[in-house]
CSV table of C-alpha atoms and ligand atoms in Angstrom, one decimal:
chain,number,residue,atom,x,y,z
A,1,UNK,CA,-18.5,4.5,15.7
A,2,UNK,CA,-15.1,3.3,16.3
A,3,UNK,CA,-14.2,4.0,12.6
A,4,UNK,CA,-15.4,7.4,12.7
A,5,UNK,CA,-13.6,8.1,16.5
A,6,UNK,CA,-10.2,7.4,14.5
A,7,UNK,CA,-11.1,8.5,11.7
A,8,UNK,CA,-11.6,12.2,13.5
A,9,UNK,CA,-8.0,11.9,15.2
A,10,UNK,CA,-6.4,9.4,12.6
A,11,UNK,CA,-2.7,9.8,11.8
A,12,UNK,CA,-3.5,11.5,8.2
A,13,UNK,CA,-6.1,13.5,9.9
A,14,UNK,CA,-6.7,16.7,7.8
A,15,UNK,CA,-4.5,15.5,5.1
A,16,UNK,CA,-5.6,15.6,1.2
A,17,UNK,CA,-4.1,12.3,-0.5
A,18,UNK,CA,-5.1,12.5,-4.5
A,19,UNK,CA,-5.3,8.5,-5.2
A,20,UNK,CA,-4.4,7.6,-8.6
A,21,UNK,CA,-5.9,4.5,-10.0
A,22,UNK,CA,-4.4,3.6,-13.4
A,23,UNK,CA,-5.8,0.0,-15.4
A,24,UNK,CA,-4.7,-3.6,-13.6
A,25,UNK,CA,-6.3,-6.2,-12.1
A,26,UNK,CA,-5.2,-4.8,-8.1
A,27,UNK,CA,-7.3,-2.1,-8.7
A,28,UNK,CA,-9.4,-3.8,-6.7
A,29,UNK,CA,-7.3,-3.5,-3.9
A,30,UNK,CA,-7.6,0.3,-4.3
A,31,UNK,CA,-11.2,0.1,-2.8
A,32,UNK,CA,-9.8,-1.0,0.5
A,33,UNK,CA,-7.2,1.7,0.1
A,34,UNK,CA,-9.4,4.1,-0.4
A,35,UNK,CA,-11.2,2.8,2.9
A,36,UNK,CA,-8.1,2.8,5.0
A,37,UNK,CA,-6.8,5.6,5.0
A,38,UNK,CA,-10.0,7.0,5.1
A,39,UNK,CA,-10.2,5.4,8.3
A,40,UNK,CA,-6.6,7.2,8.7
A,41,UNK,CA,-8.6,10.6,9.0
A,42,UNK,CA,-7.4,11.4,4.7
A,43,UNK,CA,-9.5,13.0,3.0
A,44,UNK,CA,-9.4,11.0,-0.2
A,45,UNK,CA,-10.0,11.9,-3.8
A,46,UNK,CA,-10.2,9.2,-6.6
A,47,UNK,CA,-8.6,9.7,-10.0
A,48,UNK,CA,-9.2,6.7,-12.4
A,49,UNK,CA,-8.0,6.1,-15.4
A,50,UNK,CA,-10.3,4.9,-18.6
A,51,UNK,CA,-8.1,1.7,-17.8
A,52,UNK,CA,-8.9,1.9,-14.3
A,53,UNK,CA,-12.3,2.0,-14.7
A,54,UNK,CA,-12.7,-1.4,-16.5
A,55,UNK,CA,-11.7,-3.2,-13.3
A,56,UNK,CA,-13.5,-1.0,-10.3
A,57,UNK,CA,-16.6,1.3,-11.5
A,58,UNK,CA,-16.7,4.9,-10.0
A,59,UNK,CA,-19.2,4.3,-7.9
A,60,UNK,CA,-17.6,2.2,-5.4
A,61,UNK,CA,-14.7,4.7,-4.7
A,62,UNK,CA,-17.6,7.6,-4.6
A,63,UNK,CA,-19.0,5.5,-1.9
A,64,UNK,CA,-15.9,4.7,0.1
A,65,UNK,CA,-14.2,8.3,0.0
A,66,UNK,CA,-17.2,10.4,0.1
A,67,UNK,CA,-15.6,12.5,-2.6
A,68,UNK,CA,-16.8,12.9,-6.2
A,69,UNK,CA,-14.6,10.5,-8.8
A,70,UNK,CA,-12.3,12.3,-11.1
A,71,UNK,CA,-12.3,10.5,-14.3
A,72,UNK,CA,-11.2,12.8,-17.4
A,73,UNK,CA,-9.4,15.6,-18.6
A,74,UNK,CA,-12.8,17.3,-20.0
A,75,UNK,CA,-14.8,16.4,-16.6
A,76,UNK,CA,-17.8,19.1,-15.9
A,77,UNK,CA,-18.2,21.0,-13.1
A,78,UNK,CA,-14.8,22.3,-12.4
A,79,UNK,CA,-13.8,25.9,-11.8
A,80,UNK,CA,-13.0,27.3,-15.3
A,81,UNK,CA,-13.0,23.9,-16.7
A,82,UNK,CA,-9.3,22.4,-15.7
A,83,UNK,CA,-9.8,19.6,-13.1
A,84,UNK,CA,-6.2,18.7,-12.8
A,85,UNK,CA,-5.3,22.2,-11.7
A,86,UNK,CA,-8.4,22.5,-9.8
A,87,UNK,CA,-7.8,19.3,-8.1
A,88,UNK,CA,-4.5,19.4,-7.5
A,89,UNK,CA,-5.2,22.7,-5.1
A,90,UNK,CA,-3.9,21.9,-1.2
A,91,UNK,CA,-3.2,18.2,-2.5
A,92,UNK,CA,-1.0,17.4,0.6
A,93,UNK,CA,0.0,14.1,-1.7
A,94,UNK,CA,-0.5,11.9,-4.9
A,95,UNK,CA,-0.8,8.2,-4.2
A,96,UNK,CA,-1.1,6.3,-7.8
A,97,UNK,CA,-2.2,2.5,-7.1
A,98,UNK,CA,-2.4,0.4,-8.6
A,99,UNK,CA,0.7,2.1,-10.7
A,100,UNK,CA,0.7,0.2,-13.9
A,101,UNK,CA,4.0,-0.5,-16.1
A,102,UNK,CA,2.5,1.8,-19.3
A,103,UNK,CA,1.0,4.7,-16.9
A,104,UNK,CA,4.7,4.3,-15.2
A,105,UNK,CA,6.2,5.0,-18.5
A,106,UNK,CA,3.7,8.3,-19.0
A,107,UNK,CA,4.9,9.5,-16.1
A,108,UNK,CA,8.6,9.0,-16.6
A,109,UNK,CA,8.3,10.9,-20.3
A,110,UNK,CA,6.1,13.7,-18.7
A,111,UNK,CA,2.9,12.7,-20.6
A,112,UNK,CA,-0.2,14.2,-19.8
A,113,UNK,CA,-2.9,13.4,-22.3
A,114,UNK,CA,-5.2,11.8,-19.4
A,115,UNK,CA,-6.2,13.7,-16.3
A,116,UNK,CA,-4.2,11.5,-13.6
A,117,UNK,CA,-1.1,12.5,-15.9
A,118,UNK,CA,-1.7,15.5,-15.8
A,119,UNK,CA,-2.2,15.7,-12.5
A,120,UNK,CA,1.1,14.2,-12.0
A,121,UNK,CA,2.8,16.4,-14.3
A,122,UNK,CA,1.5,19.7,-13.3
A,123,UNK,CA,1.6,18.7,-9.4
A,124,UNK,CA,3.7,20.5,-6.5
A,125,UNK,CA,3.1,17.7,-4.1
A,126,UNK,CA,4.8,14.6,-3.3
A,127,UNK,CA,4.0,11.7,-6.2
A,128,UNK,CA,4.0,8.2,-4.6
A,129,UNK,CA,3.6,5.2,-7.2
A,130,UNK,CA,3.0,1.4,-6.1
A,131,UNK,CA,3.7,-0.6,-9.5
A,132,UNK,CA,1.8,-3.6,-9.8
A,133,UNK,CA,2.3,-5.8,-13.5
A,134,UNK,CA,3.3,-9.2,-14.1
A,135,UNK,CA,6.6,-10.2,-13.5
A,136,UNK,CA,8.4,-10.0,-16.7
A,137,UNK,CA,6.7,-6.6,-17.5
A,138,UNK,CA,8.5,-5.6,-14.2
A,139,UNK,CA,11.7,-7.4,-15.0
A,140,UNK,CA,11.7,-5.4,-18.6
A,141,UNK,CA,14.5,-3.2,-19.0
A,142,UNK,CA,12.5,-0.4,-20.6
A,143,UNK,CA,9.9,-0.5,-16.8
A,144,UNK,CA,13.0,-0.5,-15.2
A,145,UNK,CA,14.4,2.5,-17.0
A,146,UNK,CA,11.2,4.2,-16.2
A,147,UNK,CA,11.2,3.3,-12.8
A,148,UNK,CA,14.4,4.6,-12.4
A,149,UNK,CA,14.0,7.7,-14.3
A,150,UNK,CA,10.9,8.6,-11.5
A,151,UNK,CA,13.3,7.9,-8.4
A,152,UNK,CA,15.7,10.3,-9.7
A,153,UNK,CA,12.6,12.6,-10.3
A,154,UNK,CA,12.1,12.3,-7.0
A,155,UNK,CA,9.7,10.4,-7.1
A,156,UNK,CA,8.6,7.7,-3.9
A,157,UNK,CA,8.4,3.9,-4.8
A,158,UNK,CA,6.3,1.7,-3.0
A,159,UNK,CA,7.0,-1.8,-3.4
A,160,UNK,CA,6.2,-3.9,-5.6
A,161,UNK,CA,6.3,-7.2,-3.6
A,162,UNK,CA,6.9,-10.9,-4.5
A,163,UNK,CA,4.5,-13.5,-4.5
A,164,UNK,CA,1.5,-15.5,-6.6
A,165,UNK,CA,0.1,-12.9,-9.7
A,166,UNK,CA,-3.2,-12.9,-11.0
A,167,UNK,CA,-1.9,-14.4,-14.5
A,168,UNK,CA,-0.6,-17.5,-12.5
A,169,UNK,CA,2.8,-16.7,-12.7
A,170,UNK,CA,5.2,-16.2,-9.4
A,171,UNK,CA,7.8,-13.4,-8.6
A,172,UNK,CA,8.0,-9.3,-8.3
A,173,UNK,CA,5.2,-7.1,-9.4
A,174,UNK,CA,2.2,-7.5,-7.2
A,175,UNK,CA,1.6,-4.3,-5.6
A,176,UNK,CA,1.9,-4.0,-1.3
A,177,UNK,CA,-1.7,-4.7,0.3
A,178,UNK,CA,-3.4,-1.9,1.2
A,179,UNK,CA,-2.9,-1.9,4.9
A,180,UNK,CA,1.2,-1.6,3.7
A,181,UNK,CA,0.6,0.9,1.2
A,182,UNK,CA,-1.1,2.7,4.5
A,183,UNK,CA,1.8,2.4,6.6
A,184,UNK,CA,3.8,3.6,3.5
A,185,UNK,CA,2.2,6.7,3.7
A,186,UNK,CA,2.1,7.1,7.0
A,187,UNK,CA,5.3,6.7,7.3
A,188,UNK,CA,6.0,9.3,4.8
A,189,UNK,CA,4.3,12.0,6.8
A,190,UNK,CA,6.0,11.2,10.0
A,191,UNK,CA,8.7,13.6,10.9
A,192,UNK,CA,11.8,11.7,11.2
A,193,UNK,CA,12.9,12.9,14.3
A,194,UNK,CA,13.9,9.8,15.7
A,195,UNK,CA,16.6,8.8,12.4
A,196,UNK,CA,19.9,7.7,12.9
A,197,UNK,CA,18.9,6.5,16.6
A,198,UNK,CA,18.5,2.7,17.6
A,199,UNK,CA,15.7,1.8,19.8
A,200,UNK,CA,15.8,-1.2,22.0
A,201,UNK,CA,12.2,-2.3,23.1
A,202,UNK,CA,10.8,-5.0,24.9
A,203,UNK,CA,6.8,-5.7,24.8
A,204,UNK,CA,3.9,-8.3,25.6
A,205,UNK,CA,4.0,-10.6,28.6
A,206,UNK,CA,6.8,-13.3,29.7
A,207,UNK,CA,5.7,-17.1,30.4
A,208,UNK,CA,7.4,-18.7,33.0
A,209,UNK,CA,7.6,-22.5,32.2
A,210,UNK,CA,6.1,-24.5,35.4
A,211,UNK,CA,6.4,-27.8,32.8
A,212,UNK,CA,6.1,-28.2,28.8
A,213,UNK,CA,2.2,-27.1,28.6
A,214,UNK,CA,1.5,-24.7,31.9
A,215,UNK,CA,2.9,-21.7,33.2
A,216,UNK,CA,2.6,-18.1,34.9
A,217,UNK,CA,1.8,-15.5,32.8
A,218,UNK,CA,0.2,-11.5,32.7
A,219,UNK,CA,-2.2,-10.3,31.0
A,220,UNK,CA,-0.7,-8.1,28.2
A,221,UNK,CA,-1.8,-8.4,24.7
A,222,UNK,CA,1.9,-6.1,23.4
A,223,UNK,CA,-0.9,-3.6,21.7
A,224,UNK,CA,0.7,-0.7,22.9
A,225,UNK,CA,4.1,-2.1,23.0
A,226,UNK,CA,3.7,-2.7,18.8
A,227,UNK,CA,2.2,0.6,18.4
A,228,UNK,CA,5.4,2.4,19.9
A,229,UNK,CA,7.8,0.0,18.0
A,230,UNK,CA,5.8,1.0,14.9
A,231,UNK,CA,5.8,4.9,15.6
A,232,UNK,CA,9.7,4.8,16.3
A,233,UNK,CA,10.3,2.9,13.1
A,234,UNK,CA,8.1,5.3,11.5
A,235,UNK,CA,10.1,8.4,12.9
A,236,UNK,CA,13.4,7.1,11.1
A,237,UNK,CA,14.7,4.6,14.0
A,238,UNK,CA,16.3,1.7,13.8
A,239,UNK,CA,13.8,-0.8,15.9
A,240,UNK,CA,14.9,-4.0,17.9
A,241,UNK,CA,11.9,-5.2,19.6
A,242,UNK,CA,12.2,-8.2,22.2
A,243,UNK,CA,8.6,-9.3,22.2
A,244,UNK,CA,7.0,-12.3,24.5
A,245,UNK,CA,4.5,-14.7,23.1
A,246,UNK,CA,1.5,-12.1,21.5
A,247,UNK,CA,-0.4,-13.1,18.9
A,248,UNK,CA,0.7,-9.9,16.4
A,249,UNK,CA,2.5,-9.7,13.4
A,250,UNK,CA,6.4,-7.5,13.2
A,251,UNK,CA,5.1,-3.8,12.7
A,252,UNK,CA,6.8,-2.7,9.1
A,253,UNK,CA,10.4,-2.0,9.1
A,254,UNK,CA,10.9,-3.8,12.7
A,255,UNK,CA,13.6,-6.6,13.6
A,256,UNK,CA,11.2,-8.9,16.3
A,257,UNK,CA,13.1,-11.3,18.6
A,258,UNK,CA,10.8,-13.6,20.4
A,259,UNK,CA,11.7,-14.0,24.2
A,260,UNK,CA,9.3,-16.0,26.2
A,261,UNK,CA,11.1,-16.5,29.9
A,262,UNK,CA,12.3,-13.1,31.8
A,263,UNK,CA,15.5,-14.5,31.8
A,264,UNK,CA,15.3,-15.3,28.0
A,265,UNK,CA,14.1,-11.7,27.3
A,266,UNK,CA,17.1,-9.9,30.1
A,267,UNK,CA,19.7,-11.9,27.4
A,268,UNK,CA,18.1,-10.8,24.4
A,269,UNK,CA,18.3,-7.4,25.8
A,270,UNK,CA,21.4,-7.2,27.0
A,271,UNK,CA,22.8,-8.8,23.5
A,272,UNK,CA,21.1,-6.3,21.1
A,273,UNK,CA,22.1,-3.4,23.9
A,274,UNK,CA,25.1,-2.4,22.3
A,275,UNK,CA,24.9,1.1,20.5
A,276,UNK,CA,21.0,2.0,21.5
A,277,UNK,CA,19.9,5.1,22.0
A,278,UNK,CA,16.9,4.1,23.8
A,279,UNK,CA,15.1,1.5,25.6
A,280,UNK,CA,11.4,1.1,26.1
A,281,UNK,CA,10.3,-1.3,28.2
A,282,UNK,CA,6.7,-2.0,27.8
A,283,UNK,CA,6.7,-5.7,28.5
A,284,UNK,CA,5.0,-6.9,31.4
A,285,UNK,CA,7.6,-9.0,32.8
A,286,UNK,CA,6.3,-11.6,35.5
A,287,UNK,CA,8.0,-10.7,38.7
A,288,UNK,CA,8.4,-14.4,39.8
A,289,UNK,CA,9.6,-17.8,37.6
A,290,UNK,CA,9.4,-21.4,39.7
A,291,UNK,CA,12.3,-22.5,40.7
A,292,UNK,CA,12.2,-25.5,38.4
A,293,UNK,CA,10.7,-26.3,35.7
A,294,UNK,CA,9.4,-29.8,35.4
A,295,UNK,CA,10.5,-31.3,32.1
A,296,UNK,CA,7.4,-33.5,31.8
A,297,UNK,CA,3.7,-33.0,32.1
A,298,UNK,CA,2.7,-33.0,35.7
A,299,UNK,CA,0.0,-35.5,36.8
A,300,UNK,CA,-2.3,-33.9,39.3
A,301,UNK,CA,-3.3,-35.9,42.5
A,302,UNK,CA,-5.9,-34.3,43.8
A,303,UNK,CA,-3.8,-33.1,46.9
A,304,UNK,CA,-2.7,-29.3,47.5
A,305,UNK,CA,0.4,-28.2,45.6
A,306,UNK,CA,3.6,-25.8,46.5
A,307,UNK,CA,5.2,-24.1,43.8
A,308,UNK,CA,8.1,-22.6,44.5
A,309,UNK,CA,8.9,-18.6,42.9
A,310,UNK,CA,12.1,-17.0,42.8
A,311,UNK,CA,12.1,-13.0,41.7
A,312,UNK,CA,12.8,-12.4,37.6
A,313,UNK,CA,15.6,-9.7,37.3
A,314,UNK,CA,14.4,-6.3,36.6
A,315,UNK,CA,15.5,-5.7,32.8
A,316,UNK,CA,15.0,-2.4,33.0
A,317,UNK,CA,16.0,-1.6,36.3
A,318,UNK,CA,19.2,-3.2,35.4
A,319,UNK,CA,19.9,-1.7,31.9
A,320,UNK,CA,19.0,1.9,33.6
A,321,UNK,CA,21.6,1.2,35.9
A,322,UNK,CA,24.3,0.9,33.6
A,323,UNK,CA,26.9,3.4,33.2
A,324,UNK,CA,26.3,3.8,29.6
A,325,UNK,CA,22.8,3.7,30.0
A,326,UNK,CA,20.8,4.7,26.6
A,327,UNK,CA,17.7,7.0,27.5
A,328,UNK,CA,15.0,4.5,29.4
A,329,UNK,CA,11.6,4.7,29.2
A,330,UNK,CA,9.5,2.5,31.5
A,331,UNK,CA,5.8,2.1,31.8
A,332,UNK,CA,3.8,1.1,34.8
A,333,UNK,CA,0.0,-0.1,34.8
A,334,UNK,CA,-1.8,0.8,38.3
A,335,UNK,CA,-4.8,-0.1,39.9
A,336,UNK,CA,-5.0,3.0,41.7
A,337,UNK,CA,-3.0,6.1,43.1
A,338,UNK,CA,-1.3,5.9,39.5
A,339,UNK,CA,0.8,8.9,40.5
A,340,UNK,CA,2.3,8.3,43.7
A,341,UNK,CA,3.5,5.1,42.3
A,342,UNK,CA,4.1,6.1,39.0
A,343,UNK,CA,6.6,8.5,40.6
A,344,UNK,CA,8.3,6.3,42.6
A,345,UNK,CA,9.3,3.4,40.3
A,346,UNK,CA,10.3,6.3,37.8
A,347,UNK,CA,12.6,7.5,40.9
A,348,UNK,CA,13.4,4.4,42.0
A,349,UNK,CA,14.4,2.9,38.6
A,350,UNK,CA,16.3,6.4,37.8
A,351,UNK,CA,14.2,7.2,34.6
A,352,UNK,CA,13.9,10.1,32.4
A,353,UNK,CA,10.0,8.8,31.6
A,354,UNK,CA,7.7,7.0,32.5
A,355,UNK,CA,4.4,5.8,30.5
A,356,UNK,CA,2.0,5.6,33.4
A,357,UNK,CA,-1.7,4.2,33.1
A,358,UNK,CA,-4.7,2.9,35.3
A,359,UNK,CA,-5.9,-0.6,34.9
A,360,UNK,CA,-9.4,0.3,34.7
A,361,UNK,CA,-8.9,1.0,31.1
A,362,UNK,CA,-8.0,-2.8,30.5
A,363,UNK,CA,-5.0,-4.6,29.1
A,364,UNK,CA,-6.0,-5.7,26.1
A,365,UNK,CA,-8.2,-3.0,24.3
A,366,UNK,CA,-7.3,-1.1,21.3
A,367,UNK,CA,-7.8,2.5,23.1
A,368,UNK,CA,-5.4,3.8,26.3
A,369,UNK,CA,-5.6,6.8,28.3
A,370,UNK,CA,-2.1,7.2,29.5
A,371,UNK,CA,0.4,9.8,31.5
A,372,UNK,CA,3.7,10.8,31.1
A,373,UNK,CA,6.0,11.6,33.8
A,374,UNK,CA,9.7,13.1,33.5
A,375,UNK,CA,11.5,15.6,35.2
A,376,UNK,CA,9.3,18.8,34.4
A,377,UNK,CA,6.1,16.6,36.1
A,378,UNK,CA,3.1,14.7,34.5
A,379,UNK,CA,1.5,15.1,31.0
A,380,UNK,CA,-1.7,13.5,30.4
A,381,UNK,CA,-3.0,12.5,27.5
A,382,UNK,CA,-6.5,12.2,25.7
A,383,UNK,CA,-7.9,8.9,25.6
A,384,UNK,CA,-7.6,7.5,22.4
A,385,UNK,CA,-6.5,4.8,19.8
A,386,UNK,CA,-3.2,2.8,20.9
A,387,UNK,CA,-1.5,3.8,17.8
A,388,UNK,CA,-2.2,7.6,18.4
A,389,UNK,CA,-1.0,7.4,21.9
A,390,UNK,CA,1.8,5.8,20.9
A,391,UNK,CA,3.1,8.4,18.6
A,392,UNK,CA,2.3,10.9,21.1
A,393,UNK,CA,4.7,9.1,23.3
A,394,UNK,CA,7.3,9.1,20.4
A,395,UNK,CA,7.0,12.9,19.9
A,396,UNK,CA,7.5,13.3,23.5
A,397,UNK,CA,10.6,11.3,24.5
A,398,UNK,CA,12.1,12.8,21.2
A,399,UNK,CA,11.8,15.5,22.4
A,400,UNK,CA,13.6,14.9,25.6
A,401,UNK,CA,16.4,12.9,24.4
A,402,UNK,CA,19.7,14.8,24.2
A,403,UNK,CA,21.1,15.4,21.0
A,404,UNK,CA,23.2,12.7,19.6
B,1,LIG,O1,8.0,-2.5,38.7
B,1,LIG,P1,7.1,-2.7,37.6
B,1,LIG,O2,7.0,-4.1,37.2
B,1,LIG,O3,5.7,-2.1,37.7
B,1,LIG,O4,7.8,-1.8,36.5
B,1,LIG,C1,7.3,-1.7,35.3
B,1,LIG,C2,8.4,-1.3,34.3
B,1,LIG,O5,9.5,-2.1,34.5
B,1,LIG,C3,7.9,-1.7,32.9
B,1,LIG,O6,8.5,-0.7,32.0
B,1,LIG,C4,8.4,-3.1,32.7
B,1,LIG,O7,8.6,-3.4,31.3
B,1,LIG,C5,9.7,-3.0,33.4
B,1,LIG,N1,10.1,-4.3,34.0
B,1,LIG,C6,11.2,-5.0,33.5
B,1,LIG,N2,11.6,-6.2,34.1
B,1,LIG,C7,10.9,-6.7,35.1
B,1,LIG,C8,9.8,-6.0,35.6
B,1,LIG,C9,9.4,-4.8,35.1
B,1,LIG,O8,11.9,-4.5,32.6
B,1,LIG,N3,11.3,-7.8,35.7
């Protein structure tokens, strides 16, 4: 159900991706491709190779796209007998993955005696290749001639990465994992309407040491906070994201900077300030720290306790507040009467936007129903997936930030 919800209102949504899948042992790794970006809202059509098809049968991709498999040149069934051309109609992309080093060197000399070469040859699309070989077929001068030749075709390069290969040996070649051949792509259809700026962020929840194993924290799970940073780095930006303790990995293409304390965060901000053109504060700073932090373990003795709070400094109150401000975007989660209040800390804080969003909908989920508020007045937005909400959010203070 889930699957299908995003799937409906994914970030390829009505997009036509051609996936090439030429002979190597990550082929395998095209099956989950195929599923993700799927899941993405593509509309996925498999070309294999006769190579291809000795590692993954066309069966499973059938079953994962929901498309008929393309396998050969002289395949049945299409109109007046050409598949490639036929195939290739209102292709919004070619994705060839695994890319391996000899279909890399058909497509650098223009072959196209198989039907994923010729698809490649007689495209008007974007062609994105992830190699994947062993490391010295990679390292070989003639691959790396090849490889070279298709960037100056124009063609995109994805990868490869480093690490352990299937024939035991260590070093470049593998091809990305699925979920970053995904963002690849992704990336590749964003607009880029945010390059050349820097974006300062902060995200997730602050832990305000009471001694080495307890504290005062919020509820935040820096879900929506990730999604932003990884729809800004997306759209071209250069991302700095101050994050408190969240259990998530670095979105793609994003410099993380753990921060646990308020205080910690504030001077992590204020240090990586210096030429942004935005800052988006989506943590959920605590408002109070204790006064002192015990530097042992404190025994408990049955009797009441005081703790004593003193009030965390507002980052983004403060960095809104500076004369050479960058453009401020601050969010604010409500139990109720989200606009009033919405509308005054936006005021109050002197913002140009302000991500606003009722508690009801939880903390920690994977879906958010949120509104923005600027200048011209509110703009809700559909309920949806954290990642589509974000990029909604993108598109919108792009569009309000003044022209560099
Ligand atoms: O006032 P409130 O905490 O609701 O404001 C929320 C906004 O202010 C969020 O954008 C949050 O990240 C930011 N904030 C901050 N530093 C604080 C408290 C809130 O940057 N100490």
């Amino acid at each position: 159900m889930m699957g299908d919800y995003i799937g409906v209102i994914g970030d390829l949504h009505g997009r036509k991706i051609a996936l090439g899948v030429s002979g190597g042992v990550a082929a395998y790794k095209a099956a989950a491709l195929t599923r993700e970006l799927g899941r993405m809202g593509a509309d996925v059509h498999v070309v294999l190779t006769e190579a291809g098809s000795r590692f993954v049968s066309a069966l499973t991709f059938h079953a994962l796209s929901g498309n008929r498999v393309w396998t050969s040149l002289w395949d049945g069934g299409a109109e007046n007998g050409i598949p490639h051309v036929v195939l290739g109609r209102g292709i919004d992309a070619i994705l060839v993955a695994p890319a391996s080093a000899d279909f890399i060197a058909r497509l650098a000399n223009g072959l196209a005696g198989d039907l994923l070469s010729a698809l490649c040859l007689a495209r008007d699309c974007p062609l994105l290749v992830a190699p994947a070989m062993n490391r010295q077929m990679w390292e070989n001068p003639a691959t790396q001639r090849n490889v070279a030749t298709l960037g100056n075709d124009g063609v995109v390069i994805i990868g490869p990465g480093e690490g352990e290969q299937a024939c035991g040996e260590t070093g470049l070649g593998r091809m990305l994992e699925p979920e970053a051949l995904c963002e690849a792509v992704r990336a590749f259809f964003t607009p880029k309407r945010l390059a050349g700026r820097k974006v300062v962020m902060t995200a997730g929840p602050t832990f305000e040491a009471i001694d080495p194993v307890r504290g005062i924290t919020n509820a935040s799970s820096g879900k929506m906070g990730y999604a932003i940073a990884a729809a800004c780095a997306r759209s071209g930006a250069e991302v700095v994201l101050v994050s408190g303790p969240v259990a998530l990995p670095a979105p793609a293409g994003v410099w993380r900077i753990g921060a646990a304390s308020a205080l910690r965060m504030r001077d992590e901000v204020l240090a990586v300030l210096p030429g942004a053109d935005v800052f988006i504060a989506v943590a959920a700073v605590a408002d109070y720290r204790p006064v002192e932090t015990a530097g042992h373990k404190l025994k408990k003795s049955g009797a009441a306790m005081q703790l004593e709070l003193v009030p965390n400094p507002d980052i983004l109150a403060e960095v809104a507040a500076r004369p050479d401000a960058p453009f401020c975007v601050g969010f604010a989660a409500e139990s109720h009467d989200l606009d009033m209040y919405a509308e005054n800390k936006r005021r109050a804080k002197r913002l140009p936007m302000l991500v606003g969003n009722l508690l009801a909908d939880g903390l920690c989920g994977d879906d958010n129903t949120v509104v923005i508020y600027d200048d011209e007045g509110r703009h809700p937005l559909p309920r949806a997936p954290k990642a589509l909400v974000a990029r909604q959010i993108v598109e919108h203070l792009a569009r309000l930030l003044p022209t560099a």
